mmCIF file of C-alpha atoms and ligand atoms in Angstrom:
data_model
loop_
_atom_site.group_PDB
_atom_site.id
_atom_site.type_symbol
_atom_site.label_atom_id
_atom_site.label_comp_id
_atom_site.label_asym_id
_atom_site.label_seq_id
_atom_site.Cartn_x
_atom_site.Cartn_y
_atom_site.Cartn_z
ATOM 1 C CA MET F 1 -42.721 96.373 -34.930
ATOM 2 C CA ASN F 2 -41.811 99.886 -33.761
ATOM 3 C CA THR F 3 -44.835 101.925 -34.615
ATOM 4 C CA THR F 4 -48.403 101.524 -33.589
ATOM 5 C CA GLU F 5 -51.809 102.850 -34.320
ATOM 6 C CA SER F 6 -54.793 102.305 -32.131
ATOM 7 C CA ASP F 7 -56.779 100.159 -34.597
ATOM 8 C CA GLY F 8 -59.639 97.862 -33.659
ATOM 9 C CA SER F 9 -57.503 94.818 -32.938
ATOM 10 C CA GLN F 10 -54.977 96.459 -30.617
ATOM 11 C CA LEU F 11 -55.315 97.939 -27.162
ATOM 12 C CA ILE F 12 -52.805 100.644 -26.350
ATOM 13 C CA LEU F 13 -52.115 101.616 -22.736
ATOM 14 C CA ALA F 14 -50.254 104.836 -21.846
ATOM 15 C CA LEU F 15 -48.131 104.765 -18.682
ATOM 16 C CA SER F 16 -45.360 106.903 -17.222
ATOM 17 C CA LYS F 17 -42.096 105.385 -16.046
ATOM 18 C CA GLY F 18 -41.462 105.084 -12.324
ATOM 19 C CA ARG F 19 -44.111 104.796 -9.632
ATOM 20 C CA ILE F 20 -47.144 104.651 -11.955
ATOM 21 C CA PHE F 21 -45.594 101.968 -14.174
ATOM 22 C CA ASP F 22 -44.431 99.990 -11.126
ATOM 23 C CA ASP F 23 -47.793 100.216 -9.341
ATOM 24 C CA THR F 24 -49.791 99.387 -12.482
ATOM 25 C CA LEU F 25 -47.854 96.167 -13.185
ATOM 26 C CA PRO F 26 -49.703 94.135 -10.503
ATOM 27 C CA LEU F 27 -53.049 95.408 -11.829
ATOM 28 C CA LEU F 28 -52.088 94.328 -15.337
ATOM 29 C CA GLU F 29 -51.020 90.939 -13.943
ATOM 30 C CA ALA F 30 -54.480 90.630 -12.384
ATOM 31 C CA ALA F 31 -55.879 91.067 -15.910
ATOM 32 C CA GLY F 32 -53.487 88.374 -17.208
ATOM 33 C CA ILE F 33 -51.186 90.893 -18.893
ATOM 34 C CA THR F 34 -47.410 90.811 -18.330
ATOM 35 C CA VAL F 35 -45.219 93.579 -19.725
ATOM 36 C CA THR F 36 -42.271 91.748 -21.225
ATOM 37 C CA GLU F 37 -39.872 94.707 -21.442
ATOM 38 C CA ASN F 38 -38.512 96.994 -18.733
ATOM 39 C CA PRO F 39 -38.661 100.766 -19.392
ATOM 40 C CA GLU F 40 -35.861 101.362 -16.856
ATOM 41 C CA THR F 41 -33.371 99.350 -18.914
ATOM 42 C CA SER F 42 -34.772 99.741 -22.418
ATOM 43 C CA ARG F 43 -34.918 102.930 -24.488
ATOM 44 C CA LYS F 44 -37.977 101.611 -26.309
ATOM 45 C CA LEU F 45 -41.125 103.712 -25.951
ATOM 46 C CA ILE F 46 -43.558 101.056 -27.161
ATOM 47 C CA LEU F 47 -43.390 97.955 -25.001
ATOM 48 C CA ASN F 48 -44.754 94.517 -25.783
ATOM 49 C CA THR F 49 -46.768 92.370 -23.434
ATOM 50 C CA ASN F 50 -47.478 88.637 -23.338
ATOM 51 C CA ASP F 51 -50.734 89.513 -25.143
ATOM 52 C CA PRO F 52 -50.047 90.416 -28.787
ATOM 53 C CA GLY F 53 -53.219 92.553 -28.662
ATOM 54 C CA VAL F 54 -51.953 94.832 -25.863
ATOM 55 C CA ARG F 55 -49.013 97.219 -25.971
ATOM 56 C CA VAL F 56 -47.784 99.893 -23.588
ATOM 57 C CA LEU F 57 -46.661 103.426 -24.501
ATOM 58 C CA ILE F 58 -44.127 105.053 -22.170
ATOM 59 C CA VAL F 59 -44.870 108.786 -21.942
ATOM 60 C CA ARG F 60 -44.320 111.633 -19.480
ATOM 61 C CA ALA F 61 -46.817 111.548 -16.585
ATOM 62 C CA THR F 62 -48.284 114.885 -17.684
ATOM 63 C CA ASP F 63 -48.720 113.625 -21.251
ATOM 64 C CA VAL F 64 -50.805 110.523 -20.429
ATOM 65 C CA PRO F 65 -54.204 112.335 -20.639
ATOM 66 C CA THR F 66 -53.232 113.914 -23.966
ATOM 67 C CA TYR F 67 -52.396 110.560 -25.592
ATOM 68 C CA VAL F 68 -55.662 109.072 -24.329
ATOM 69 C CA GLN F 69 -57.794 112.126 -25.211
ATOM 70 C CA HIS F 70 -56.634 111.996 -28.836
ATOM 71 C CA GLY F 71 -56.987 108.219 -29.110
ATOM 72 C CA ALA F 72 -53.266 107.566 -29.618
ATOM 73 C CA ALA F 73 -53.735 105.392 -26.551
ATOM 74 C CA ASP F 74 -57.007 103.689 -25.656
ATOM 75 C CA PHE F 75 -56.458 103.930 -21.922
ATOM 76 C CA GLY F 76 -53.906 105.113 -19.429
ATOM 77 C CA VAL F 77 -53.090 105.764 -15.802
ATOM 78 C CA ALA F 78 -52.669 109.327 -14.512
ATOM 79 C CA GLY F 79 -52.614 111.151 -11.176
ATOM 80 C CA LYS F 80 -55.599 113.270 -10.158
ATOM 81 C CA ASP F 81 -53.167 116.220 -10.031
ATOM 82 C CA VAL F 82 -52.319 115.717 -13.700
ATOM 83 C CA LEU F 83 -55.946 115.130 -14.700
ATOM 84 C CA LEU F 84 -57.117 118.329 -13.016
ATOM 85 C CA GLU F 85 -54.507 120.334 -14.921
ATOM 86 C CA HIS F 86 -55.431 118.632 -18.192
ATOM 87 C CA GLY F 87 -59.155 119.190 -17.651
ATOM 88 C CA GLY F 88 -60.314 115.675 -18.509
ATOM 89 C CA GLU F 89 -61.748 116.498 -21.952
ATOM 90 C CA GLY F 90 -62.507 113.351 -23.962
ATOM 91 C CA LEU F 91 -61.651 111.095 -21.045
ATOM 92 C CA TYR F 92 -63.798 108.649 -19.160
ATOM 93 C CA GLN F 93 -62.462 108.117 -15.614
ATOM 94 C CA PRO F 94 -64.080 104.951 -14.288
ATOM 95 C CA ILE F 95 -61.657 103.751 -11.588
ATOM 96 C CA ASP F 96 -59.661 105.215 -8.713
ATOM 97 C CA LEU F 97 -56.747 102.766 -8.610
ATOM 98 C CA HIS F 98 -55.527 103.925 -5.166
ATOM 99 C CA ILE F 99 -51.924 103.919 -6.375
ATOM 100 C CA ALA F 100 -49.306 106.706 -6.203
ATOM 101 C CA GLU F 101 -51.218 108.145 -3.253
ATOM 102 C CA CYS F 102 -50.115 111.512 -1.944
ATOM 103 C CA ARG F 103 -51.654 114.916 -1.253
ATOM 104 C CA MET F 104 -51.525 118.324 -2.871
ATOM 105 C CA SER F 105 -50.455 120.944 -0.360
ATOM 106 C CA VAL F 106 -49.295 124.490 0.168
ATOM 107 C CA ALA F 107 -45.818 124.807 1.718
ATOM 108 C CA VAL F 108 -43.713 127.783 2.790
ATOM 109 C CA ASN F 109 -40.302 128.538 4.311
ATOM 110 C CA ALA F 110 -40.205 127.455 7.975
ATOM 111 C CA GLY F 111 -40.044 131.099 9.098
ATOM 112 C CA PHE F 112 -42.882 132.427 6.940
ATOM 113 C CA ASP F 113 -46.138 133.267 8.764
ATOM 114 C CA TYR F 114 -48.625 132.014 6.190
ATOM 115 C CA GLU F 115 -51.723 132.398 8.368
ATOM 116 C CA THR F 116 -50.994 136.050 9.063
ATOM 117 C CA ALA F 117 -50.114 136.805 5.443
ATOM 118 C CA VAL F 118 -53.445 135.295 4.329
ATOM 119 C CA ARG F 119 -55.410 137.015 7.088
ATOM 120 C CA GLN F 120 -53.915 140.394 6.237
ATOM 121 C CA GLY F 121 -54.814 139.938 2.560
ATOM 122 C CA ALA F 122 -51.208 139.958 1.360
ATOM 123 C CA ARG F 123 -50.645 139.168 -2.299
ATOM 124 C CA LEU F 124 -48.768 135.850 -2.310
ATOM 125 C CA ARG F 125 -46.299 134.681 -4.938
ATOM 126 C CA VAL F 126 -46.964 130.971 -5.454
ATOM 127 C CA ALA F 127 -44.698 128.732 -7.528
ATOM 128 C CA THR F 128 -46.209 125.531 -8.894
ATOM 129 C CA LYS F 129 -46.538 123.068 -11.730
ATOM 130 C CA PHE F 130 -50.263 122.870 -10.883
ATOM 131 C CA VAL F 131 -51.435 126.341 -11.855
ATOM 132 C CA ASN F 132 -55.108 125.493 -12.464
ATOM 133 C CA THR F 133 -55.513 123.707 -9.148
ATOM 134 C CA ALA F 134 -53.615 126.443 -7.304
ATOM 135 C CA ARG F 135 -55.616 129.230 -8.980
ATOM 136 C CA GLN F 136 -58.883 127.551 -8.056
ATOM 137 C CA HIS F 137 -57.800 126.845 -4.487
ATOM 138 C CA PHE F 138 -56.701 130.396 -3.693
ATOM 139 C CA ALA F 139 -59.669 131.930 -5.532
ATOM 140 C CA SER F 140 -62.056 129.854 -3.401
ATOM 141 C CA LYS F 141 -60.367 131.257 -0.275
ATOM 142 C CA GLY F 142 -60.366 134.807 -1.638
ATOM 143 C CA VAL F 143 -56.555 134.948 -1.472
ATOM 144 C CA HIS F 144 -54.830 137.046 -4.128
ATOM 145 C CA VAL F 145 -51.902 135.238 -5.739
ATOM 146 C CA ASP F 146 -49.354 135.727 -8.479
ATOM 147 C CA LEU F 147 -48.751 132.270 -9.923
ATOM 148 C CA ILE F 148 -45.285 131.342 -11.165
ATOM 149 C CA LYS F 149 -45.323 128.299 -13.431
ATOM 150 C CA LEU F 150 -42.504 125.794 -12.831
ATOM 151 C CA TYR F 151 -41.952 122.328 -14.265
ATOM 152 C CA GLY F 152 -40.244 120.667 -11.271
ATOM 153 C CA SER F 153 -38.165 121.136 -8.105
ATOM 154 C CA MET F 154 -40.802 123.523 -6.755
ATOM 155 C CA GLU F 155 -39.213 123.273 -3.280
ATOM 156 C CA LEU F 156 -36.361 125.465 -4.466
ATOM 157 C CA ALA F 157 -38.529 128.512 -5.208
ATOM 158 C CA PRO F 158 -39.123 129.789 -1.630
ATOM 159 C CA LEU F 159 -35.516 129.010 -0.685
ATOM 160 C CA VAL F 160 -34.158 131.465 -3.237
ATOM 161 C CA GLY F 161 -36.907 134.086 -2.956
ATOM 162 C CA LEU F 162 -38.648 133.230 -6.218
ATOM 163 C CA SER F 163 -41.925 132.714 -4.337
ATOM 164 C CA ASP F 164 -43.538 132.961 -0.889
ATOM 165 C CA ALA F 165 -45.207 129.569 -1.194
ATOM 166 C CA ILE F 166 -45.402 126.474 -3.367
ATOM 167 C CA VAL F 167 -48.197 124.126 -4.297
ATOM 168 C CA ASP F 168 -46.834 120.614 -4.781
ATOM 169 C CA VAL F 169 -47.535 116.988 -4.029
ATOM 170 C CA VAL F 170 -46.367 115.672 -0.675
ATOM 171 C CA SER F 171 -46.106 112.065 0.435
ATOM 172 C CA THR F 172 -43.719 111.383 3.325
ATOM 173 C CA GLY F 173 -42.907 115.089 3.759
ATOM 174 C CA GLY F 174 -39.219 114.189 3.442
ATOM 175 C CA THR F 175 -38.529 116.575 0.558
ATOM 176 C CA LEU F 176 -40.121 119.494 2.415
ATOM 177 C CA ARG F 177 -38.173 118.711 5.616
ATOM 178 C CA ALA F 178 -34.891 118.357 3.728
ATOM 179 C CA ASN F 179 -35.406 121.881 2.381
ATOM 180 C CA ASN F 180 -36.626 123.476 5.633
ATOM 181 C CA LEU F 181 -40.160 124.003 4.298
ATOM 182 C CA VAL F 182 -43.391 123.380 6.175
ATOM 183 C CA GLU F 183 -46.742 122.194 4.913
ATOM 184 C CA VAL F 184 -49.333 124.810 5.896
ATOM 185 C CA GLU F 185 -52.456 123.645 4.090
ATOM 186 C CA LYS F 186 -53.676 120.460 2.420
ATOM 187 C CA ILE F 187 -55.593 121.174 -0.768
ATOM 188 C CA MET F 188 -56.709 117.631 -1.618
ATOM 189 C CA ASP F 189 -55.831 113.950 -1.521
ATOM 190 C CA ILE F 190 -54.347 112.592 -4.730
ATOM 191 C CA SER F 191 -54.292 109.116 -6.240
ATOM 192 C CA SER F 192 -54.007 107.758 -9.762
ATOM 193 C CA ARG F 193 -56.984 107.005 -11.968
ATOM 194 C CA LEU F 194 -57.590 104.770 -14.925
ATOM 195 C CA VAL F 195 -58.580 106.965 -17.866
ATOM 196 C CA VAL F 196 -60.191 105.660 -21.031
ATOM 197 C CA ASN F 197 -60.679 107.296 -24.412
ATOM 198 C CA GLN F 198 -64.428 107.858 -24.761
ATOM 199 C CA ALA F 199 -64.601 106.574 -28.343
ATOM 200 C CA ALA F 200 -62.482 103.504 -27.517
ATOM 201 C CA LEU F 201 -64.822 102.690 -24.654
ATOM 202 C CA LYS F 202 -67.665 102.342 -27.162
ATOM 203 C CA LEU F 203 -65.768 100.783 -30.067
ATOM 204 C CA LYS F 204 -63.522 98.409 -28.071
ATOM 205 C CA ARG F 205 -65.777 97.719 -25.112
ATOM 206 C CA GLU F 206 -65.553 93.946 -25.544
ATOM 207 C CA ARG F 207 -61.761 93.991 -25.263
ATOM 208 C CA LEU F 208 -61.538 96.732 -22.640
ATOM 209 C CA GLN F 209 -64.237 95.662 -20.195
ATOM 210 C CA PRO F 210 -62.513 92.523 -18.810
ATOM 211 C CA ILE F 211 -59.368 94.579 -18.176
ATOM 212 C CA LEU F 212 -61.341 97.366 -16.475
ATOM 213 C CA ASP F 213 -63.107 94.743 -14.336
ATOM 214 C CA ALA F 214 -59.788 93.148 -13.325
ATOM 215 C CA PHE F 215 -58.312 96.564 -12.478
ATOM 216 C CA GLN F 216 -61.411 97.407 -10.427
ATOM 217 C CA ARG F 217 -61.217 94.131 -8.481
ATOM 218 C CA ALA F 218 -57.454 94.323 -7.914
ATOM 219 C CA SER F 219 -57.454 97.980 -6.876
ATOM 220 C CA SER F 220 -60.275 97.701 -4.352
ATOM 221 C CA LYS F 221 -58.762 94.623 -2.654
ATOM 222 C CA GLY F 222 -56.360 95.972 -0.068
HETATM 223 P P1 LIG I 330 -43.529 114.557 -15.309
HETATM 224 O O1 LIG I 330 -42.498 113.527 -15.639
HETATM 225 O O2 LIG I 330 -44.576 114.661 -16.373
HETATM 226 O O3 LIG I 330 -42.955 115.878 -14.855
HETATM 227 P P2 LIG I 330 -43.751 113.560 -12.586
HETATM 228 O O4 LIG I 330 -42.256 113.624 -12.505
HETATM 229 O O5 LIG I 330 -44.558 114.291 -11.546
HETATM 230 O O6 LIG I 330 -44.302 114.017 -14.023
HETATM 231 P P3 LIG I 330 -44.027 111.035 -11.364
HETATM 232 O O7 LIG I 330 -43.042 111.538 -10.346
HETATM 233 O O8 LIG I 330 -43.831 109.688 -11.953
HETATM 234 O O9 LIG I 330 -44.181 112.035 -12.537
HETATM 235 O O10 LIG I 330 -45.439 111.086 -10.630
HETATM 236 C C1 LIG I 330 -46.578 110.488 -11.199
HETATM 237 C C2 LIG I 330 -47.776 110.742 -10.293
HETATM 238 O O11 LIG I 330 -47.528 110.149 -9.026
HETATM 239 C C3 LIG I 330 -48.048 112.211 -10.002
HETATM 240 O O12 LIG I 330 -48.875 112.780 -11.004
HETATM 241 C C4 LIG I 330 -48.721 112.152 -8.645
HETATM 242 O O13 LIG I 330 -50.100 111.869 -8.797
HETATM 243 C C5 LIG I 330 -48.047 110.950 -7.977
HETATM 244 N N1 LIG I 330 -46.915 111.310 -7.115
HETATM 245 C C6 LIG I 330 -45.993 112.286 -7.306
HETATM 246 N N2 LIG I 330 -45.086 112.308 -6.320
HETATM 247 C C7 LIG I 330 -45.450 111.325 -5.466
HETATM 248 C C8 LIG I 330 -44.905 110.837 -4.248
HETATM 249 N N3 LIG I 330 -43.806 111.355 -3.719
HETATM 250 N N4 LIG I 330 -45.507 109.781 -3.666
HETATM 251 C C9 LIG I 330 -46.603 109.232 -4.200
HETATM 252 N N5 LIG I 330 -47.168 109.658 -5.352
HETATM 253 C C10 LIG I 330 -46.604 110.677 -5.978
HETATM 254 C C1 LIG I 331 -42.408 114.322 -5.832
HETATM 255 C C2 LIG I 331 -42.835 115.757 -5.533
HETATM 256 C C3 LIG I 331 -42.097 116.080 -4.258
HETATM 257 C C4 LIG I 331 -41.890 114.713 -3.633
HETATM 258 C C5 LIG I 331 -42.727 114.595 -2.424
HETATM 259 O O1 LIG I 331 -41.174 114.324 -6.449
HETATM 260 O O2 LIG I 331 -42.535 116.636 -6.596
HETATM 261 O O3 LIG I 331 -40.863 116.704 -4.535
HETATM 262 O O4 LIG I 331 -42.301 113.716 -4.572
HETATM 263 O O5 LIG I 331 -42.569 113.329 -1.829
HETATM 264 P P1 LIG I 331 -42.131 113.226 -0.295
HETATM 265 O O6 LIG I 331 -43.118 114.027 0.484
HETATM 266 O O7 LIG I 331 -42.231 111.744 0.020
HETATM 267 O O8 LIG I 331 -40.728 113.730 -0.147
HETATM 268 P P2 LIG I 331 -40.604 113.000 -7.141
HETATM 269 O O9 LIG I 331 -39.996 112.091 -6.120
HETATM 270 O O10 LIG I 331 -41.669 112.381 -7.983
HETATM 271 O O11 LIG I 331 -39.504 113.573 -8.059
HETATM 272 P P3 LIG I 331 -39.800 114.344 -9.431
HETATM 273 O O12 LIG I 331 -40.678 115.524 -9.107
HETATM 274 O O13 LIG I 331 -38.423 114.715 -9.869
HETATM 275 O O14 LIG I 331 -40.483 113.333 -10.324
#
């Protein structure tokens, strides 16, 4: 079957390919659910599991909250960065899964004196995918910014003079170092959360709760 609708008998989980899919697999295993198809080798966007009542949608990381908000998926896994940009409307966020951990930071060219620019009240050009988070962060510091919305490869912007600074997620710092950028301010720690459609939580509680419990147990273990 190629299509799906989130009816009462099915549970639909929205995941993005890559680190979130990979890090969610062990949590699903803890709930007795094995995904039987591999999104890295298959072009299919609806994946089966060993449980005929559970299927997995493969969507862009930024689209996970949208699928869950509208009930096209009953639950999903999304980064706090993505959830803050989405706003969280219609979503219940019961569990911090402690996966895909990183931080949201401000970074600049190695030669740029960020502290002085901020102190002197300079108007900063900031390139980012995370415009809501960035706007809120700089507003709370009283720093005037012109935000430039990008969809990826933020590290390039200061290198070519598109911006003075970027707001992006950082993990090892390897991408910043490779591009001669320095992290000048941490905005917040980031990890991925389980998000549940609020209506599904009521209507499918019996089916969802054991999975939520297994995720909770497995994610707070290590
Ligand atoms: P999209 O495909 O929608 O543009 P994306 O490319 O950011 O999104 P991923 O790279 O799979 O999607 O990242 C998913 C989540 O993992 C992010 O929302 C963030 O919370 C976290 N993340 C991003 N980069 C890292 C990293 N280098 N290390 C650890 N976690 C990360
Ligand atoms: C993310 C992010 C940074 C990088 C940071 O990119 O956009 O570029 O990770 O990680 P680091 O500090 O360990 O270098 P990702 O690897 O997800 O590539 P993408 O943005 O193309 O998905």
